[in-house]
Structures are given as structure tokens and as C-alpha cells.
Coordinates of C-alpha atoms and ligand atoms in Angstrom, one line a residue:
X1 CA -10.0 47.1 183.3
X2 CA -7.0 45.1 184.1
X3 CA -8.9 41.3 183.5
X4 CA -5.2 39.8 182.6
X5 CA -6.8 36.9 181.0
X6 CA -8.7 38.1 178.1
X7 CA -8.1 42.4 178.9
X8 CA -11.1 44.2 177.5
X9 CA -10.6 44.5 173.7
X10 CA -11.2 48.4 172.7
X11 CA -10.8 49.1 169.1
X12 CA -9.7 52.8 168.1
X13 CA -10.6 54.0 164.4
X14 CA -9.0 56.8 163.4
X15 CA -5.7 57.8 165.2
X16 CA -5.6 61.4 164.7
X17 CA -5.4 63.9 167.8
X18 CA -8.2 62.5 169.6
X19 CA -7.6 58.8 168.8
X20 CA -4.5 58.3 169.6
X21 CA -5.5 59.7 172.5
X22 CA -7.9 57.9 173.2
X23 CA -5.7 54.7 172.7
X24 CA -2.9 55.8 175.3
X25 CA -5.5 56.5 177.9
X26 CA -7.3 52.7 177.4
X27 CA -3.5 51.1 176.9
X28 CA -2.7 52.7 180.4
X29 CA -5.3 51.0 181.8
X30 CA -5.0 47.9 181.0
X31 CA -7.1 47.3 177.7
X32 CA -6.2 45.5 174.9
X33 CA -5.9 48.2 171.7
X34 CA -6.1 47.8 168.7
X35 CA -6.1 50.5 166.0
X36 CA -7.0 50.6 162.8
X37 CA -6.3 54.2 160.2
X38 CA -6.9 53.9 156.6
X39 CA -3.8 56.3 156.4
X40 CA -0.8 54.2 156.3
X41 CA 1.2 56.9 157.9
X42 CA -1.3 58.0 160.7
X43 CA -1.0 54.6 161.9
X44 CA 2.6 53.8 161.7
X45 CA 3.1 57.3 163.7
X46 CA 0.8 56.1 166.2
X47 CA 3.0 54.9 168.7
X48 CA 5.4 58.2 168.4
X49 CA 2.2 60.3 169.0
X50 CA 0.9 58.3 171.8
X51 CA 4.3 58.3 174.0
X52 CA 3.6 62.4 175.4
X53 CA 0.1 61.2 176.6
X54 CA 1.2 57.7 178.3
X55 CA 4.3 59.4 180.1
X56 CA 1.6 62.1 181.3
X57 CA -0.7 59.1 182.1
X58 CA 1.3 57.7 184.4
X59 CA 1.7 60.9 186.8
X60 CA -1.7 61.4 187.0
X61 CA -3.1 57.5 187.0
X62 CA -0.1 56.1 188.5
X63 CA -2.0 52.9 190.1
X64 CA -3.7 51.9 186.8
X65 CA -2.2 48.9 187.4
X66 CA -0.3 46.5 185.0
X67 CA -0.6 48.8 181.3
X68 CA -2.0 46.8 178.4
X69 CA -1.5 46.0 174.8
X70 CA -1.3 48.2 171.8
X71 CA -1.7 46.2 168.2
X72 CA -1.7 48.3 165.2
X73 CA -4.1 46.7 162.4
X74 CA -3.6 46.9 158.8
X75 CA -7.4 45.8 158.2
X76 CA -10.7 47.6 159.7
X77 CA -11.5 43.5 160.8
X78 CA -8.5 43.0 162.5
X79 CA -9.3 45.7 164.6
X80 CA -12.8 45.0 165.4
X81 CA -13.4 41.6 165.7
X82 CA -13.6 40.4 169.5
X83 CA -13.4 44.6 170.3
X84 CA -16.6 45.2 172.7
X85 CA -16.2 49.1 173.0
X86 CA -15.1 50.7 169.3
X87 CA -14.6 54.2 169.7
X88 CA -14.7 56.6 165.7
X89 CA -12.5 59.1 165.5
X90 CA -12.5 59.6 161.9
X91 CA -13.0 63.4 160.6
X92 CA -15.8 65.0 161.2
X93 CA -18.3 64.3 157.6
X94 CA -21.1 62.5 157.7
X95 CA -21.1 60.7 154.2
X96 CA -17.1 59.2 155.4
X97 CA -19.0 58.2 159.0
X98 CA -21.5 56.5 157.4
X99 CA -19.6 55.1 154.8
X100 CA -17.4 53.6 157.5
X101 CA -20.1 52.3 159.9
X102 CA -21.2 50.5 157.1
X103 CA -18.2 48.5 156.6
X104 CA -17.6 48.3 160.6
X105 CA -21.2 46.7 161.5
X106 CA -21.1 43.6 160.3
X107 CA -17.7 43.3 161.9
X108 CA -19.3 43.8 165.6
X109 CA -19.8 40.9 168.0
X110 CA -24.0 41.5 168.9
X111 CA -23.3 43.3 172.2
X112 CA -20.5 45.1 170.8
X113 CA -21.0 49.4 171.1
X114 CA -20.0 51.9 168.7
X115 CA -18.7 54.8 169.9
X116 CA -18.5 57.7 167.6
X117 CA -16.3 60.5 169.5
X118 CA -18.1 63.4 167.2
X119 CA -18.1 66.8 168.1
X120 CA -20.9 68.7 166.8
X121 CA -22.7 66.1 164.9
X122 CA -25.6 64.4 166.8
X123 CA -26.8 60.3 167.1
X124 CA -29.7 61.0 164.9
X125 CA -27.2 62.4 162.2
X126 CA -25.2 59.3 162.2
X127 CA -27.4 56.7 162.8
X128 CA -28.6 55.9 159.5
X129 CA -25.1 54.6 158.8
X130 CA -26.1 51.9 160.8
X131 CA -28.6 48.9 160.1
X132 CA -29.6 49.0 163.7
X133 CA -28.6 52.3 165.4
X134 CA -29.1 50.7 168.9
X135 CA -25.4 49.7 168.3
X136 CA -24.2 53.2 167.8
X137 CA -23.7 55.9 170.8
X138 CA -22.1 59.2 170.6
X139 CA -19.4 59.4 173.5
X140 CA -17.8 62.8 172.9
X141 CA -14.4 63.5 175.1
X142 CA -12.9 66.9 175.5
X143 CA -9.7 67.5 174.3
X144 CA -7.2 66.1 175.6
X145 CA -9.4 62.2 176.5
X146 CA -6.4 61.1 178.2
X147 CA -6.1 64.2 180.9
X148 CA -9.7 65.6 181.2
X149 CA -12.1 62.9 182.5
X150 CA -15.8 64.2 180.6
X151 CA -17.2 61.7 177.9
X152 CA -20.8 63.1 176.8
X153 CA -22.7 60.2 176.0
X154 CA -26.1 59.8 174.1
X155 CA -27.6 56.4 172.6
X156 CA -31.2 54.8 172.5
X157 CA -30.0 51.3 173.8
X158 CA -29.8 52.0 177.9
X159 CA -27.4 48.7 178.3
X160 CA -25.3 49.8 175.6
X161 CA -24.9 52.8 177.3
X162 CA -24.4 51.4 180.7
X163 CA -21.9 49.2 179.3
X164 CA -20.0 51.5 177.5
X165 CA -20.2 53.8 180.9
X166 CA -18.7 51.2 182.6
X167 CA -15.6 50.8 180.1
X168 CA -15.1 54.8 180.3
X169 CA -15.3 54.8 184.3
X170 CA -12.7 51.7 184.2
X171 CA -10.6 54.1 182.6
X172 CA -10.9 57.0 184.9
X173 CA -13.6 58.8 182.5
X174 CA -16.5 60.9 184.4
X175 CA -19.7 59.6 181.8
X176 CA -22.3 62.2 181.8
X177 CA -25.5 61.4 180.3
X178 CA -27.9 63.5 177.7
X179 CA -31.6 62.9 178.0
X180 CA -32.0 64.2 174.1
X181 CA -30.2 64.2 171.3
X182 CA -28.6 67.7 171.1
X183 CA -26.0 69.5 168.6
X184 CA -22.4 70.2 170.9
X185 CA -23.8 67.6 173.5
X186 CA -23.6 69.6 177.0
X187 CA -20.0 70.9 177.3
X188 CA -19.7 72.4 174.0
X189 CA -22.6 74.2 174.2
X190 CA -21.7 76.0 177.5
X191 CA -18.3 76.6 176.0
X192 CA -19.6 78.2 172.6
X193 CA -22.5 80.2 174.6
X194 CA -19.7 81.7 176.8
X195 CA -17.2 81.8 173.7
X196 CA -19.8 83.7 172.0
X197 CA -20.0 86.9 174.9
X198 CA -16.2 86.7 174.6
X199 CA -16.0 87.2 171.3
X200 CA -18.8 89.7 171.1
X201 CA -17.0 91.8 174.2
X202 CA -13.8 91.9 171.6
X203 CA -16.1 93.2 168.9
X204 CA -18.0 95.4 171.0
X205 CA -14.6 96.8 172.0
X206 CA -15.7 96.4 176.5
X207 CA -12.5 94.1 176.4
X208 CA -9.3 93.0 174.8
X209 CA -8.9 89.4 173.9
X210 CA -6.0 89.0 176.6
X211 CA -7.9 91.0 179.3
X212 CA -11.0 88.7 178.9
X213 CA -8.8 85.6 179.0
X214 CA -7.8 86.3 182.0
X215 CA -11.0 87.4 183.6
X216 CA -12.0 84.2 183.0
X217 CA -9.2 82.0 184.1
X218 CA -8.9 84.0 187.1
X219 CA -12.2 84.1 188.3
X220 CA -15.3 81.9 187.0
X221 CA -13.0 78.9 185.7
X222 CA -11.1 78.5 188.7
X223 CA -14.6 78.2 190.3
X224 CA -16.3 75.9 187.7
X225 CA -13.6 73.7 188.2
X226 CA -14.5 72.5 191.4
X227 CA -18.3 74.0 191.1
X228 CA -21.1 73.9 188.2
X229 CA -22.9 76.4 187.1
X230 CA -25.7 75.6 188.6
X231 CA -24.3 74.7 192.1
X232 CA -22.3 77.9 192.2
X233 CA -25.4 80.3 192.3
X234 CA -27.1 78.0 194.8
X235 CA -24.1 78.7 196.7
X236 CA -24.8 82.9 195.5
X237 CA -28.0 82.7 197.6
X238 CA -26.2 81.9 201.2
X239 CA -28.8 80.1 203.1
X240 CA -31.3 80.8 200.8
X241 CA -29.6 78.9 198.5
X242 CA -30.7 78.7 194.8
X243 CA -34.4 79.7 195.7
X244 CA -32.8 82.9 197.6
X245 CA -30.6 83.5 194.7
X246 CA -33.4 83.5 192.4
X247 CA -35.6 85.8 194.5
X248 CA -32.8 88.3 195.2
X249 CA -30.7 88.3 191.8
X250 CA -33.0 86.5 189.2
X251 CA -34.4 89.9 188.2
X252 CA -30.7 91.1 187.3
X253 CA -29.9 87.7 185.7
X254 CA -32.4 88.0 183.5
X255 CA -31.3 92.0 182.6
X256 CA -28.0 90.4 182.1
X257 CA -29.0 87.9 179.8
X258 CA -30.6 91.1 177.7
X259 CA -27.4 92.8 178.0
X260 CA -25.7 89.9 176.0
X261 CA -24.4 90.2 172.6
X262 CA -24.4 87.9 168.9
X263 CA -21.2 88.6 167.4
X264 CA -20.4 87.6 163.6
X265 CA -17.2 86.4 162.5
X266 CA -16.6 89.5 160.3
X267 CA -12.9 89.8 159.3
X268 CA -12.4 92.9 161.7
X269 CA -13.9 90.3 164.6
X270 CA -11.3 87.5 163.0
X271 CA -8.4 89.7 162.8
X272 CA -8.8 90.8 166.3
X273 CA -9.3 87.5 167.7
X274 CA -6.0 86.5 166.0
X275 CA -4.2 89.9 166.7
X276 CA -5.4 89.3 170.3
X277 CA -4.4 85.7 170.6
X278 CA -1.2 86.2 169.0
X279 CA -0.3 89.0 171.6
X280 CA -1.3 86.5 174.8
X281 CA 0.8 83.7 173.9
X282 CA 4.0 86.3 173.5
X283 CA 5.6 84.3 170.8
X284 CA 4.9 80.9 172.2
X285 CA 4.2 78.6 169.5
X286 CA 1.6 75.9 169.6
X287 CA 3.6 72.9 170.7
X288 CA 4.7 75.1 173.7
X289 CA 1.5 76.1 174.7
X290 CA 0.2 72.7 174.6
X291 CA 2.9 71.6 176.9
X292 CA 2.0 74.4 179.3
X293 CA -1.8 73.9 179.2
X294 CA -1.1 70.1 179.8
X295 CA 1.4 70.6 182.8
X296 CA -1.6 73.0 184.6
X297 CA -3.9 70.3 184.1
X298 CA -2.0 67.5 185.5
X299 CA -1.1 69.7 188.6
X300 CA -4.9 70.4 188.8
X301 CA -6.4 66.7 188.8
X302 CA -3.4 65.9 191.1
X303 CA -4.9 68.3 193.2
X304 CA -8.6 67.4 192.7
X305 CA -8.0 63.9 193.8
X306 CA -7.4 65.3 197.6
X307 CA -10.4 67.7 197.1
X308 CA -12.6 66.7 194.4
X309 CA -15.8 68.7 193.2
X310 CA -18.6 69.8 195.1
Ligands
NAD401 N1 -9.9 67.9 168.0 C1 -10.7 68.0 169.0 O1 -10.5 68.9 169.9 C2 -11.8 67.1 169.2 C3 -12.4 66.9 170.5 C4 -13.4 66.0 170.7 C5 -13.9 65.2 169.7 N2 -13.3 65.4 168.4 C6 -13.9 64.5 167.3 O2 -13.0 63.4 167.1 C7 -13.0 63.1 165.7 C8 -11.6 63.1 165.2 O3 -11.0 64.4 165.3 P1 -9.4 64.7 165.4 O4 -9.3 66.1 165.9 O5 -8.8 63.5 166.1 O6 -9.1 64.6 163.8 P2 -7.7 64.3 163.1 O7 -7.7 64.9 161.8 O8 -6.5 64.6 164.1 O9 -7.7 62.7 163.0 C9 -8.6 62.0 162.1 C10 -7.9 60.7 161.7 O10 -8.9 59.9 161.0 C11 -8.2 59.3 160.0 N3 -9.1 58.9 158.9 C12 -9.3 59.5 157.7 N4 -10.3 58.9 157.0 C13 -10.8 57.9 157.9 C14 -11.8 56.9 157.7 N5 -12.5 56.8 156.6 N6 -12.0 56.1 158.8 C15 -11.3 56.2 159.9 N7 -10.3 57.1 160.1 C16 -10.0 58.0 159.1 C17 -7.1 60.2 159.5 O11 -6.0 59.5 158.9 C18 -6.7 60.8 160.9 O12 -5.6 60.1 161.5 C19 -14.0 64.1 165.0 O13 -15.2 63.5 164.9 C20 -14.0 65.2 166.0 O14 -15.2 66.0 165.9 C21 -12.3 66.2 168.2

């Protein structure tokens, strides 16, 4: 990304948790920033808040090369013009998206994208903000953008998308594709089907909140972290692989999957979850934990770059 004369132009809307974020990870690699918050304070903090991110940037991405500029824009235009990737990161309502594509649109240059950084609301929601949706793609990150490399990408216009690819692989970003429009995109709908057995196993009383914690981090996530889902069952069937898993243990998957629960958030389930979160981080408060959760993952993709996935 580092094109010293004229540096891509990447304009950040919305410099919450996830923008700002997002505009460390791009300044780090050489972009040309600019970001624009309606909220006069948001922006003027954004510096401040992108400083932890950069200085954790540079351990993990140390040979990004030359870092670029950051300009903070009073005016949605200022930010926009000349930008070819604009990545939204305003809340998460559909009226205030809309409202806001409609003032950014006109703003684009033609081949410009629109990236909306949504979390659970899908392209076909938001494209009607648009005069031609072709412009828009969702390209959700997984918090936090500038350490864990996923952007979940779905659009209709397949050079937009390839573009846009191209800017989030520039900045160390792993772009995964969706065939379909689909509520929680890939990764949040494997994290709320499994978050869904853990909190039915609280309510259900088979485990404690701590206890199935670290189940999980001990075993299966230190796993999927090198292996998917998929892959580590084709690896279950030995030299059958997947097709020997299937005809060996597919009969018990499938009495497993019966075995699963469908929890509600009933205030008992609530006040164990925070009872039993409250009891793991052992009077840690949330600044610390964040600090811890952001130290393993930097010592992890450290790690991964001498022996990445399978
Ligand atoms: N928090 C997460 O874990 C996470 C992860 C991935 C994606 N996202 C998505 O990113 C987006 C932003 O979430 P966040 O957690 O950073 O929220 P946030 O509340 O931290 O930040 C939102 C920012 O948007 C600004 N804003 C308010 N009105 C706006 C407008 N009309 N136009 C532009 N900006 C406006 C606010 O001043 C604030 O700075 C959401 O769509 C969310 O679903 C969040």
C-alpha cells in the first residue's frame, strides 16, 4: 500500500471502537486516512484512541514499511473525495446508515467502494441507501481489525469486491468471501451457534460459565486456530479422512446435534452469565482484560507467521 506518490486514499466514517481501528491498521500501512465523525469529540479523541493499536501494529507488522497519513475532516466531503475504499463504521441502525449513504454517494469518485463494517445487518438491508447498490459491500472485521486479520465480505459488483480485497490484503487482512447474502456473515454465525450451547450448558446447569471457558480455550480454540472446522474432522477420520469420519462418527454427530440445547435469556440465564463472568475475570476490570486478550493475540500471530494455518 505504500505508493509514496499518491498513497491509497481510505476514508474512515465513524471513529468509534472499530473505526479508529480500522484507521490505525490502514495508517500503518501506508494509506492516506482520512476520517470524518459527526461527533466533534469522537474525532478530536481519535488520535488518543488510535495510539494502543499503532504501537501494537508495529510488533506484529513491523515491515509495513514507511507508515502513512492520518487527516481528521471536519466535513463528510473532505473525507471522501479522492478516497477509493470508504469503510462505515457508524452505529449499527439502519435509518442513520441510509441516511448517511445518502449524503456519501454523490461524494464517491465512480470506482470508489463503500464498505459498510456492519455486524449483523446484511447488503440487502442497506442497499437501498444507495442509488446504485453496486457501490456498496459489507466488509465486516472482527474485533479488534487491527490484530485479527478476517474481513467477511459480500457485494454484487465482483470488481468492487476484488478491488476492495486487494486494499484489505495490502493491509495484512485475510478477505473471505460469502456466496449469499446472510445475517452475522460467516464468523458470527459460528460464534453465536457455539455461544448459544455455552449458554444453554450454564442454564442447563452440565457446566459453569468459568469451566466451559476454559474447555473451550483449552481444547477446540487452540485447534481452530490453526484448523477449521471442517478441516479438523477430515483430520478425525485418519486416512479416511472426512469420508471416514463421516462413515465412522456421522451417526453420533448427528445424535449430538439432537443433544443440543435453545437457551433464552431469562434473567436466571442473565444473572448467571454475569455472576459467572464476573467470577472468571477475578476482579480484573475491562481495560485490563483487553490488554491481556490483546497481548495473547499478538504472541499468537507472531507465532502463526512461522507456522501458519493448515
Ligand atoms: N464493536 C464490535 O465488536 C464490532 C465488530 C465488528 C463490526 N462492528 C460494527 O462496526 C460499526 C461501529 O461499531 P462500533 O463498535 O465501532 O461503535 P461505536 O459506538 O464505538 O462507534 C460508532 C461511532 O460512530 C459515530 N457516529 C454517530 N453517528 C454517526 C453517523 N451518522 N455517521 C457516522 N458516524 C457516526 C459515533 O460518534 C461513534 O464514534 C457497527 O456497524 C458495528 O456493527 C462492531
Amino acid at each position: 500500500m505504500n505508493e509514496r506518490d499518491g498513497a491509497t486514499r481510505i476514508a474512515i466514517l465513524g471513529a468509534g471502537l472499530i473505526g479508529a481501528a480500522w484507521a490505525a491498521l490502514f495508517q500503518h500501512h501506508g494509506a492516506d486516512v482520512r476520517v470524518w465523525d459527526p461527533v466533534a469529540e469522537a474525532l478530536g479523541e481519535t488520535p488518543a484512541r488510535m495510539a494502543s493499536p499503532l504501537a501494537q501494529l508495529a510488533e506484529v507488522a513491523p515491515d509495513a514499511g514507511p507508515r502513512g497519513t492520518l487527516t481528521l475532516c471536519g466535513n463528510l466531503s473532505e473525507a471522501v473525495s479522492g478516497a477509493i475504499l470508504i469503510q462505515e463504521n457508524a452505529p449499527e441502525n439502519i435509518p442513520l446508515k441510509h441516511a448517511l449513504f445518502a449524503q456519501v454517494e454523490p461524494l464517491m469518485g465512480p470506482d470508489a467502494v463503500l464498505a459498510s463494517s456492519t455486524s449483523a445487518l446484511t447488503w440487502s438491508e442497506l442497499a437501498p441507501g444507495l442509488q446504485d447498490p453496486a457501490r456498496l459491500i459489507t466488509a465486516h472485521p472482527f474485533n479488534p481489525p487491527h490484530l485479527v486479520p478476517l474481513v467477511e465480505i459480500y457485494g454484487t459488483d465482483p470488481a468492487r469486491i476484488a478491488r476492495a480485497e486487494a486494499i484489505y490484503r495490502a493491509a495484512g487482512r485475510m478477505p473471505v468471501r460469502l456466496k449469499k447474502d446472510a445475517t452475522g456473515h460467516i464468523a458470527n454465525r459460528l460464534a453465536s451457534a457455539l455461544w448459544r450451547e455455552a449458554v444453554f450448558m450454564v442454564q442447563d446447569g452440565i457446566a459453569d460459565v468459568e469451566a466451559v471457558d476454559a474447555a473451550l480455550v483449552n481444547g477446540p480454540g487452540l485447534r481452530w486456530s490453526v484448523l477449521g472446522a471442517h478441516m479438523a474432522y477430515h483430520l478425525g477420520g485418519g486416512t479416511g479422512g472426512m469420508a471416514g469420519y463421516l462413515a465412522h462418527l456421522g451417526p453420533s454427530q448427528e445424535r449430538r446435534w439432537a443433544a443440543l440445547g435453545n437457551p433464552a435469556l431469562t434473567p436466571d440465564v442473565q444473572a448467571a452469565l454475569v455472576e459467572g463472568v464476573a467470577r472468571e475475570a477475578a476482579g480484573r476490570d475491562i481495560a485490563t482484560l483487553e490488554a491481556a486478550r490483546d497481548k495473547a493475540l499478538i504472541a499468537a500471530l507472531i507465532a502463526r507467521r512461522k507456522a501458519p494455518h493448515v
